[in-house]
Coordinates of C-alpha atoms in Angstrom, one line a residue:
M532 CA -16.9 28.4 -13.4
N533 CA -15.1 25.9 -15.7
A534 CA -15.0 24.9 -19.3
F535 CA -17.4 21.9 -18.7
A536 CA -20.2 23.8 -16.9
Q537 CA -22.2 24.6 -20.0
L538 CA -21.8 21.2 -21.7
N539 CA -23.8 18.1 -21.5
S540 CA -22.0 14.9 -20.5
R541 CA -21.4 13.9 -24.1
Q542 CA -19.9 17.2 -25.1
A543 CA -17.8 17.3 -21.9
A544 CA -16.4 13.8 -22.8
H545 CA -15.3 15.2 -26.2
L546 CA -13.7 18.3 -24.6
K547 CA -11.5 16.2 -22.3
L548 CA -10.0 14.4 -25.3
I549 CA -8.9 17.4 -27.3
P550 CA -5.1 17.7 -26.7
R551 CA -4.4 20.9 -24.8
T552 CA -1.2 21.1 -26.9
A553 CA -3.2 21.6 -30.1
Q554 CA -2.5 24.8 -32.1
Q555 CA -5.1 24.2 -34.8
I556 CA -8.2 22.1 -34.7
V557 CA -11.2 21.3 -37.0
L558 CA -14.7 20.7 -35.5
V559 CA -17.2 18.9 -37.6
G560 CA -20.9 18.5 -36.6
T561 CA -23.8 20.6 -35.4
E562 CA -22.8 20.2 -31.7
A563 CA -19.1 20.8 -32.4
A564 CA -19.6 24.6 -32.0
H565 CA -20.4 24.2 -28.3
I566 CA -17.3 22.0 -27.7
G567 CA -15.1 24.5 -29.6
Q568 CA -16.5 27.4 -27.6
A569 CA -15.7 25.6 -24.3
F570 CA -12.2 24.7 -25.6
K571 CA -11.6 28.4 -26.2
H572 CA -11.5 28.9 -22.5
L573 CA -8.9 26.2 -22.0
A574 CA -6.7 27.1 -25.1
P575 CA -7.6 30.6 -26.4
N576 CA -4.5 30.6 -28.6
C577 CA -5.6 27.5 -30.5
E578 CA -7.0 28.3 -34.0
Q579 CA -10.4 26.7 -34.6
V580 CA -12.3 26.0 -37.9
R581 CA -15.9 24.7 -37.7
F582 CA -18.1 22.9 -40.2
P583 CA -21.7 21.6 -39.8
N584 CA -20.9 18.3 -41.4
M585 CA -18.2 16.3 -43.2
K586 CA -19.6 17.1 -46.6
R587 CA -19.1 20.8 -46.1
F588 CA -15.6 20.2 -44.8
K589 CA -14.6 18.1 -47.8
Q590 CA -16.0 20.7 -50.2
H591 CA -14.0 23.4 -48.5
M592 CA -10.9 21.3 -48.8
E593 CA -11.5 20.8 -52.5
T594 CA -12.1 24.5 -53.2
N595 CA -9.3 25.7 -51.0
P596 CA -6.4 23.2 -51.4
G597 CA -3.5 23.7 -49.1
V598 CA -5.5 25.8 -46.6
F599 CA -5.8 22.8 -44.2
A600 CA -2.5 21.3 -43.3
E601 CA -0.8 20.3 -40.1
M602 CA -4.1 20.3 -38.0
D603 CA -3.6 18.8 -34.6
A604 CA -7.1 17.4 -34.1
V605 CA -10.3 16.8 -35.9
I606 CA -13.4 16.5 -33.7
W607 CA -16.2 14.8 -35.6
V608 CA -19.4 14.3 -33.6
G609 CA -22.9 12.9 -34.1
Q610 CA -22.1 10.5 -37.0
T611 CA -24.3 7.6 -38.1
Y612 CA -21.9 4.9 -39.4
Q613 CA -22.2 4.3 -43.1
R614 CA -19.7 1.7 -44.1
A615 CA -19.3 3.0 -47.6
D616 CA -18.3 6.5 -46.5
L617 CA -16.4 6.1 -43.2
K618 CA -13.2 4.6 -44.7
T619 CA -13.1 7.3 -47.5
D620 CA -13.6 10.1 -45.1
L621 CA -11.0 8.9 -42.6
E622 CA -8.5 8.5 -45.5
C623 CA -9.3 12.1 -46.5
L624 CA -8.5 13.4 -43.0
K625 CA -5.0 12.1 -43.3
T626 CA -4.2 14.9 -45.7
V627 CA -5.0 17.6 -43.1
L628 CA -3.6 16.3 -39.9
S629 CA -0.1 16.8 -38.5
E630 CA 2.2 13.8 -37.8
N631 CA 0.9 13.5 -34.3
G632 CA -2.6 14.6 -35.1
V633 CA -5.7 12.8 -33.7
I634 CA -9.3 12.2 -34.7
I635 CA -12.0 12.3 -32.0
L636 CA -14.8 10.4 -33.7
E637 CA -18.3 9.9 -32.3
I638 CA -20.5 7.2 -33.8
L639 CA -24.1 6.9 -32.8
N640 CA -25.0 3.3 -31.9
P641 CA -27.9 1.8 -33.8
F642 CA -28.0 -1.2 -31.4
Y643 CA -28.4 1.0 -28.3
F644 CA -31.0 -0.7 -26.1
G645 CA -33.1 2.5 -25.9
R646 CA -33.4 2.6 -29.6
L647 CA -34.3 -1.1 -29.8
D648 CA -37.1 -0.4 -27.3
D649 CA -38.4 2.4 -29.5
K650 CA -38.6 0.0 -32.4
V651 CA -40.1 -3.0 -30.5
G652 CA -42.4 -1.0 -28.3
A653 CA -42.1 -0.2 -24.6
G654 CA -43.1 -3.1 -22.4
V655 CA -43.3 -5.5 -25.4
S656 CA -41.5 -8.9 -25.1
Y657 CA -38.6 -9.4 -27.4
P658 CA -38.9 -12.4 -29.8
E659 CA -36.2 -15.0 -29.3
E660 CA -35.2 -14.7 -33.0
L661 CA -34.8 -11.0 -32.6
I662 CA -32.3 -11.4 -29.8
K663 CA -30.3 -14.0 -31.7
G664 CA -30.2 -11.9 -34.8
L665 CA -29.3 -8.8 -32.7
F666 CA -26.3 -10.7 -31.3
Y667 CA -24.9 -11.5 -34.8
K668 CA -25.7 -8.2 -36.3
A669 CA -24.2 -6.2 -33.4
K670 CA -21.1 -8.3 -33.5
A671 CA -20.7 -7.8 -37.2
Y672 CA -21.3 -4.1 -36.8
S673 CA -18.7 -3.7 -34.2
Q674 CA -16.1 -5.7 -36.1
G675 CA -16.9 -3.9 -39.3
L676 CA -16.5 -0.5 -37.6
R677 CA -13.0 -1.5 -36.3
T678 CA -12.0 -2.8 -39.7
E679 CA -13.0 0.3 -41.6
I680 CA -11.0 2.5 -39.2
Q681 CA -7.9 0.3 -39.4
D682 CA -8.1 -0.1 -43.2
A683 CA -8.2 3.6 -43.5
G684 CA -4.8 3.6 -41.8
W685 CA -5.8 4.7 -38.3
R686 CA -5.0 3.1 -34.9
I687 CA -7.7 3.0 -32.2
E688 CA -5.9 4.5 -29.2
H689 CA -9.0 4.3 -27.0
I690 CA -12.7 3.7 -27.2
F691 CA -15.0 5.5 -24.8
R692 CA -18.5 4.2 -24.2
D693 CA -21.2 6.3 -22.4
N694 CA -23.5 4.8 -19.8
T695 CA -27.0 6.4 -19.8
G696 CA -28.3 4.1 -17.1
G697 CA -31.2 1.6 -17.2
F698 CA -29.3 -1.1 -19.1
G699 CA -29.1 -3.4 -16.1
E700 CA -32.9 -3.4 -15.8
W701 CA -33.3 -3.9 -19.5
L702 CA -30.9 -6.9 -19.5
N703 CA -32.6 -8.6 -16.6
T704 CA -36.0 -8.2 -18.2
R705 CA -34.7 -9.9 -21.4
K706 CA -33.2 -12.7 -19.3
R707 CA -36.5 -13.3 -17.5
E708 CA -38.1 -13.5 -20.9
H709 CA -35.6 -15.9 -22.4
P710 CA -33.5 -17.7 -19.6
S711 CA -31.8 -19.9 -22.2
L712 CA -30.3 -16.8 -23.9
S713 CA -28.6 -15.4 -20.8
E714 CA -25.1 -16.1 -22.2
I715 CA -25.8 -14.4 -25.5
L716 CA -27.4 -11.4 -23.7
D717 CA -24.4 -11.0 -21.5
Q718 CA -22.2 -10.7 -24.6
L719 CA -24.5 -7.9 -25.9
D720 CA -23.3 -5.6 -23.0
P721 CA -20.4 -3.8 -24.8
V722 CA -22.6 -3.1 -27.9
T723 CA -26.1 -2.4 -26.7
K724 CA -25.3 -0.6 -23.4
S725 CA -24.0 2.6 -24.9
Q726 CA -25.9 5.2 -26.9
R727 CA -22.7 6.2 -28.7
F728 CA -19.0 5.3 -29.1
V729 CA -16.2 7.8 -29.1
F730 CA -13.0 6.7 -30.8
L731 CA -9.6 8.4 -30.2
L732 CA -7.6 7.7 -33.4
N733 CA -4.0 8.3 -34.3
E734 CA -1.6 7.0 -36.9
K735 CA 1.2 5.7 -34.8
S736 CA 1.6 4.2 -31.3
V737 CA 2.5 6.6 -28.5
P738 CA 4.2 6.1 -25.1
Q739 CA 1.9 5.0 -22.4
L740 CA 2.1 7.1 -19.1
R741 CA 0.1 6.2 -16.0
I742 CA 0.3 8.9 -13.4
Q743 CA -1.0 8.2 -9.9
A744 CA -1.2 11.3 -7.7
Q745 CA -1.4 11.0 -4.0
V746 CA -2.8 14.3 -2.7
L747 CA -3.5 16.2 0.5
K748 CA -7.0 16.9 1.9
P749 CA -8.3 19.7 -0.4
I750 CA -8.0 23.1 1.2
G751 CA -8.8 26.1 -1.0
G752 CA -7.1 25.5 -4.4
V753 CA -4.0 23.8 -3.1
N754 CA -4.7 20.6 -5.0
D755 CA -6.4 22.2 -8.0
V756 CA -3.5 24.4 -9.2
R757 CA -0.6 22.0 -8.7
I758 CA -2.3 18.6 -9.3
T759 CA -5.8 18.4 -10.6
E760 CA -5.6 21.0 -13.3
P761 CA -2.2 20.1 -14.7
L762 CA -3.1 16.4 -14.7
A763 CA -6.3 17.1 -16.5
A764 CA -4.3 18.9 -19.2
L765 CA -1.8 16.0 -19.3
S766 CA -4.5 13.4 -19.7
S767 CA -5.7 15.1 -22.9
I768 CA -2.4 14.0 -24.5
P769 CA -2.9 10.5 -26.1
G770 CA -1.3 7.8 -24.1
V771 CA -1.6 9.6 -20.7
L772 CA -4.0 8.3 -18.0
T773 CA -4.2 9.9 -14.6
D774 CA -5.6 9.0 -11.2
I775 CA -5.9 11.3 -8.2
R776 CA -6.6 10.0 -4.7
R777 CA -5.9 10.7 -1.1
V778 CA -4.4 7.3 -0.7
Q779 CA -2.9 5.4 -3.7
T780 CA -2.2 1.7 -4.1
V781 CA 0.9 0.2 -5.6
V782 CA 0.1 -1.5 -8.9
Q783 CA 2.2 -4.5 -9.7
G784 CA 3.2 -5.6 -13.2
H785 CA 2.4 -3.6 -16.3
L786 CA 6.0 -3.3 -17.1
N787 CA 5.2 -2.0 -20.6
L788 CA 3.7 1.2 -19.0
N789 CA 5.6 4.2 -17.7
K790 CA 4.2 4.2 -14.1
I791 CA 4.6 7.5 -12.3
F792 CA 3.8 8.1 -8.6
L793 CA 3.3 11.8 -8.0
W794 CA 3.5 12.7 -4.3
H795 CA 1.9 16.0 -3.4
R796 CA 3.7 17.9 -0.6
P797 CA 4.7 14.7 1.2
V798 CA 6.2 14.8 4.7
L799 CA 8.1 11.6 4.5
T800 CA 9.7 9.8 7.5
F801 CA 12.0 6.9 7.7
E802 CA 9.6 5.1 10.1
K803 CA 6.4 5.4 8.0
S804 CA 7.5 6.2 4.4
L805 CA 10.6 4.2 3.6
S806 CA 8.8 0.9 3.1
Q807 CA 6.4 2.6 0.7
I808 CA 9.3 4.1 -1.3
Q809 CA 10.9 0.7 -1.6
S810 CA 7.6 -0.9 -2.6
L811 CA 7.1 1.7 -5.4
R812 CA 10.7 1.1 -6.6
R813 CA 10.2 -2.7 -6.8
A814 CA 7.0 -2.2 -8.7
G815 CA 8.9 -0.1 -11.3
Y816 CA 7.5 3.3 -10.5
L817 CA 9.1 6.7 -11.2
I818 CA 8.6 8.6 -7.9
I819 CA 8.2 12.3 -8.0
T820 CA 7.6 14.8 -5.2
E821 CA 5.5 17.9 -6.0
F822 CA 6.4 20.7 -3.5
D823 CA 5.5 24.3 -3.9
D824 CA 6.6 25.9 -0.6
H825 CA 9.6 26.3 1.7
H826 CA 9.8 23.2 3.9
S827 CA 10.4 25.0 7.2
P828 CA 6.8 24.8 8.4
W829 CA 7.2 21.0 8.5
P830 CA 10.2 20.3 10.8
E831 CA 9.8 16.5 10.3
I832 CA 11.2 16.9 6.8
A833 CA 14.6 18.1 8.0
Q834 CA 14.5 15.7 11.0
N835 CA 14.3 12.8 8.5
S836 CA 17.3 14.0 6.4
F837 CA 15.0 15.5 3.7
L838 CA 13.7 12.1 2.7
S839 CA 10.8 14.0 1.0
F840 CA 13.2 15.2 -1.7
A841 CA 16.3 13.0 -1.5
G842 CA 14.2 9.8 -1.2
V843 CA 12.5 10.2 -4.6
H844 CA 13.6 10.1 -8.2
A845 CA 12.8 13.7 -9.0
V846 CA 11.2 16.9 -7.6
Q847 CA 8.9 19.3 -9.4
T848 CA 8.2 22.8 -8.0
T849 CA 7.0 26.3 -8.8
T850 CA 9.8 28.8 -8.6
P851 CA 13.5 29.1 -9.5
A852 CA 14.2 29.9 -5.8
L853 CA 12.6 26.7 -4.7
G854 CA 14.3 24.8 -7.5
K855 CA 17.8 25.9 -6.3
M856 CA 16.9 24.9 -2.8
F857 CA 15.8 21.4 -3.8
E858 CA 18.7 20.9 -6.2
K859 CA 21.0 20.7 -3.1
L860 CA 19.0 17.6 -2.1
N861 CA 18.2 16.0 -5.5
S862 CA 19.7 17.0 -8.9
E863 CA 16.6 16.1 -10.8
V864 CA 14.4 19.2 -10.3
A865 CA 12.0 20.8 -12.7
V866 CA 10.3 24.2 -12.2
F867 CA 6.8 24.6 -13.6
P868 CA 5.4 28.0 -12.7
N869 CA 1.7 28.1 -11.7
Q870 CA -0.6 28.7 -14.6
L871 CA -4.4 29.0 -15.0
S872 CA -6.3 26.2 -16.6
F873 CA -9.3 28.2 -17.7
L874 CA -9.7 31.8 -18.9
P875 CA -13.2 32.9 -18.0
D876 CA -15.3 35.4 -19.9
R877 CA -15.5 38.9 -18.6
D878 CA -16.9 42.1 -20.1
L879 CA -14.3 44.8 -19.5
S880 CA -15.6 47.2 -22.1
H881 CA -16.3 49.8 -19.5
P882 CA -15.2 50.3 -15.8
S883 CA -17.3 49.1 -12.9
E884 CA -19.4 51.7 -11.1
I885 CA -18.6 50.2 -7.8
C886 CA -14.9 49.2 -7.5
R887 CA -14.7 45.8 -5.8
I888 CA -11.5 45.1 -3.9
F889 CA -10.8 41.4 -3.3
F890 CA -8.7 40.0 -0.4
G891 CA -8.6 36.2 -0.1
A892 CA -5.9 34.4 1.9
L893 CA -5.2 32.2 4.9
N894 CA -2.4 32.7 7.4
R895 CA -1.4 36.1 6.1
Q896 CA -2.0 38.3 9.2
S897 CA 1.7 39.2 9.5
D898 CA 1.6 40.4 5.9
W899 CA -1.4 42.6 6.0
Q900 CA -1.2 44.0 9.6
P901 CA 1.6 46.5 8.7
I902 CA -0.4 48.1 5.8
L903 CA -3.9 48.2 7.2
P904 CA -3.7 51.3 9.4
E905 CA -2.7 53.4 6.4
V906 CA -5.4 51.8 4.2
N907 CA -8.0 52.5 6.9
K908 CA -6.8 56.0 7.2
I909 CA -7.3 56.8 3.6
L910 CA -10.7 55.2 3.0
S911 CA -12.7 58.2 4.1
S912 CA -11.0 60.4 1.6
I913 CA -11.6 58.2 -1.5
K914 CA -13.8 59.8 -4.1
G915 CA -15.8 57.0 -5.6
N916 CA -17.8 53.9 -4.7
F917 CA -15.9 50.8 -3.5
W918 CA -16.6 47.5 -1.8
F919 CA -14.3 45.1 0.0
D920 CA -14.9 41.4 -0.7
V921 CA -13.0 39.3 1.9
V922 CA -12.7 35.6 1.6
M923 CA -11.4 33.3 4.3
D924 CA -9.6 35.9 6.6
K925 CA -12.1 37.0 9.3
N926 CA -9.5 39.0 11.2
F927 CA -8.7 41.1 8.1
F928 CA -12.5 41.7 7.6
D929 CA -12.9 42.8 11.2
A930 CA -9.9 45.1 11.0
L931 CA -11.2 47.0 8.0
E932 CA -12.7 50.2 9.2
T933 CA -15.6 50.5 6.8
N934 CA -19.1 49.3 6.4
R935 CA -18.6 48.7 2.7
K936 CA -17.5 45.1 3.0
S937 CA -18.7 41.5 2.9
F938 CA -17.1 38.3 4.1
I939 CA -17.4 34.6 3.3
P940 CA -15.4 31.9 5.2
Q941 CA -13.3 29.2 3.6
C942 CA -14.8 28.0 0.2
G943 CA -14.0 25.8 -2.7
Y944 CA -11.6 26.9 -5.4
E945 CA -14.3 27.5 -8.0
D946 CA -16.2 29.8 -5.6
Y947 CA -12.9 31.5 -4.7
K948 CA -12.3 32.3 -8.4
S949 CA -15.8 33.5 -8.9
H950 CA -15.1 36.2 -6.3
I951 CA -12.0 37.3 -8.1
L952 CA -13.9 37.4 -11.4
N953 CA -16.2 40.1 -9.8
A954 CA -13.3 42.1 -8.5
D955 CA -11.5 45.1 -10.0
I956 CA -8.6 45.2 -7.6
S957 CA -6.9 42.3 -5.7
L958 CA -5.0 43.2 -2.6
M959 CA -1.9 41.0 -2.0
P960 CA 0.6 42.2 0.5
L961 CA 3.6 40.0 1.3
L962 CA 6.4 40.7 3.8
D963 CA 10.0 40.2 2.6
T964 CA 10.9 37.0 4.4
E965 CA 12.8 33.9 3.4
F966 CA 9.6 31.9 3.4
N967 CA 7.7 34.4 1.3
R968 CA 10.5 34.8 -1.2
M969 CA 10.0 31.1 -2.1
K970 CA 6.3 31.6 -2.9
S971 CA 4.9 31.6 -6.4
D972 CA 3.1 34.4 -8.1
L973 CA -0.1 32.4 -8.4
K974 CA -2.3 35.1 -6.7
L975 CA -1.1 37.7 -9.3
V976 CA -1.8 35.3 -12.2
E977 CA -5.3 34.5 -10.8
A978 CA -6.1 38.2 -10.3
A979 CA -4.8 39.3 -13.8
G980 CA -6.5 36.4 -15.6
H981 CA -9.9 37.1 -13.9
G982 CA -9.7 40.8 -14.7
A983 CA -8.6 42.3 -11.3
V984 CA -5.6 44.7 -11.0
P985 CA -3.0 43.2 -8.6
L986 CA -2.1 45.7 -5.8
A987 CA 0.8 43.8 -4.5
S988 CA 4.2 43.7 -2.9
S989 CA 7.3 43.7 -5.0
V990 CA 8.4 40.5 -3.2
V991 CA 7.7 37.6 -5.6
Y992 CA 5.2 39.5 -7.8
R993 CA 7.2 42.2 -9.5
Q994 CA 9.1 39.7 -11.7
A995 CA 5.9 38.9 -13.6
D996 CA 5.2 42.6 -14.5
P997 CA 8.4 44.6 -14.0
E998 CA 7.1 47.6 -15.9
E999 CA 3.8 47.6 -14.0
I1000 CA 1.7 47.3 -17.1
F1001 CA -1.2 45.6 -15.4
S1002 CA -0.1 45.7 -11.7
K1003 CA 0.7 48.2 -9.0
F1004 CA 3.6 47.3 -6.7
C1005 CA 4.2 48.8 -3.2
E1006 CA 7.1 48.9 -0.9
T1007 CA 5.5 50.7 2.1
P1008 CA 2.1 50.9 3.8
E1009 CA 1.7 54.4 2.5
Q1010 CA 2.2 53.2 -1.1
Y1011 CA -0.6 50.6 -0.6
A1012 CA -3.0 53.2 0.6
I1013 CA -2.2 55.7 -2.1
G1014 CA -2.2 53.0 -4.8
L1015 CA -5.6 51.8 -3.6
K1016 CA -7.0 55.3 -3.7
D1017 CA -5.6 56.0 -7.2
L1018 CA -6.9 52.8 -8.7
I1019 CA -10.4 53.3 -7.3
E1020 CA -10.6 56.9 -8.5
D1021 CA -8.9 56.6 -11.9
K1022 CA -11.4 54.4 -13.7
P1023 CA -9.9 54.6 -17.2
R1024 CA -6.4 53.7 -16.0
R1025 CA -7.8 50.8 -13.9
L1026 CA -9.8 49.4 -16.8
K1027 CA -6.8 49.6 -19.1
M1028 CA -4.7 47.6 -16.6
Q1029 CA -7.5 45.1 -16.1
N1030 CA -7.5 44.3 -19.9
K1031 CA -3.7 44.2 -20.0
G1032 CA -3.7 41.7 -17.2
R1033 CA -6.1 39.4 -19.1
E1034 CA -3.9 39.8 -22.2
Y1035 CA -0.8 38.8 -20.2
V1036 CA -2.4 35.6 -18.9
R1037 CA -4.0 34.7 -22.3
N1038 CA -0.6 35.0 -24.0
S1039 CA 1.7 33.4 -21.5
R1040 CA 0.2 31.9 -18.3
L1041 CA -2.2 29.2 -19.3
I1042 CA -1.6 25.5 -18.8
S1043 CA -2.4 24.7 -22.4
D1044 CA 0.7 26.6 -23.5
H1045 CA 3.0 24.8 -21.1
V1046 CA 1.7 21.3 -20.7
Q1047 CA 4.0 20.0 -23.5
D1048 CA 7.0 20.9 -21.3
R1049 CA 5.5 18.8 -18.4
Y1050 CA 4.9 15.9 -20.7
N1051 CA 8.4 16.0 -22.2
W1052 CA 10.0 16.1 -18.7
L1053 CA 7.9 13.1 -17.5
L1054 CA 8.6 11.1 -20.6
G1055 CA 12.3 11.9 -20.4
L1056 CA 12.5 10.8 -16.8
S1057 CA 10.6 7.6 -17.5
E1058 CA 13.1 6.7 -20.3
R1059 CA 15.9 7.3 -17.8
R1060 CA 14.3 5.5 -14.8
E1061 CA 17.0 2.8 -14.4
E1062 CA 19.7 5.5 -14.2
L1063 CA 17.6 7.6 -11.8
D1064 CA 16.9 4.6 -9.6
Q1065 CA 20.6 3.9 -9.2
A1066 CA 21.1 7.5 -8.2
L1067 CA 18.2 7.2 -5.7
S1068 CA 19.7 4.1 -4.2
K1069 CA 23.0 6.0 -3.5
R1070 CA 21.1 8.9 -1.9
L1071 CA 19.2 6.6 0.3
K1072 CA 22.3 4.8 1.5
S1073 CA 23.9 8.2 2.4
I1074 CA 20.9 9.4 4.5
L1075 CA 19.6 6.3 6.1
P1076 CA 19.9 6.3 9.9
R1077 CA 22.8 4.1 11.0

């Protein structure tokens, strides 16, 4: 359940390039509609205009002058390069794009080895003169394409080449046919290997950010929400490249790049981590800790003078409460609330006949144990069909006193979200403890965005919906039981809340509407790296063991 699932590899490559910050885009080409539909799930608030080809788009511009202005991206797919037209069309697009607007241009490659085989014939030996001519024609074609783009006033920010497979075998066959032409054949690789080229074009140079994220072993959605999905959104901004690994290597040099090392929930110790911190500093990295929980479950953090937070240039987290805690250890703290990356389709035109109640959590037994006796007590009196869908917590499943229930153990984040998408109510009790008060409202956002009514504690969650427009908040076990009964039995009210929850997430809790803030923060820190490194040096001196 993601935006790329219904696209082929080509279309998915285009989708990744559309800036998530875009407010208005134009899609040109017969396949553009599929790409635009997928982008709607990532950025539903972005306005889209679609045309089957560039001719129709230009006609519309001529008959409706001024309608197209300040567009953030033009996605132009499936083009056959015609030298006479390309420069003119690219110049024309300057009139509709914003200052930072981009063009995503796909050019079909006439020298693709598969097309050449179609012309020569499968299994037929290539004449020597054909290969020599191919070399010069392909080279001229490639240079001419670049020249037309640049003469039209555009920069080539990046070129993406697809790899359909089979090229290595084709190349070796040609070398066996003509051993003396091996050097020429090797030079054909960049031109003949790809079926198409995708150009990312902009008018002016942009800052170059390289973000290396070192992450935990994936459990549930812990990596997805805080690292994978935000970095995917950031990488759609021109100039940003991201890399996510369990173990990262320190890259030396590249001083013209803003190198960022993003450490996901690190438990840093003087013995094992200090040398890596110093190595990153010497290599010119900006070091950031990403931490979205209270540190108390990891006593090594405090035992090492909070090196996880004081020993880096900056910290990013999820809630104001966590932000205040980390600011005592490092003044450079940013709070980025959890958001959804993708808003799935769901038909909420009528209420479900069977009300499905979702519960999915790990290590929450102390939170649900107080409410379950009252919930069990009321189940037999509920008028209406219901079903409990329990993910991960077998103890909760076993403690439910009903046969109307199902259970699956720990699963991937996509599967987890698919269960919420089928739910009408999401049960999320949370005790009022110091640790819980530091938690984010992610479960509420997930539930609301997927069309389930949050039946939740006031702790953490109420601040997202203080007037209970799409949620029901509870203070006591009895309130949970009564709230559950009311939501199951009152279908019209439940349906209205489900739709309101989707509206809330669409309007304010999607990554696409917040990724610019993350980018601005990272860029600002990168520009101040020398200043931040001096501050880090002072902090390290103050906490190092004597």
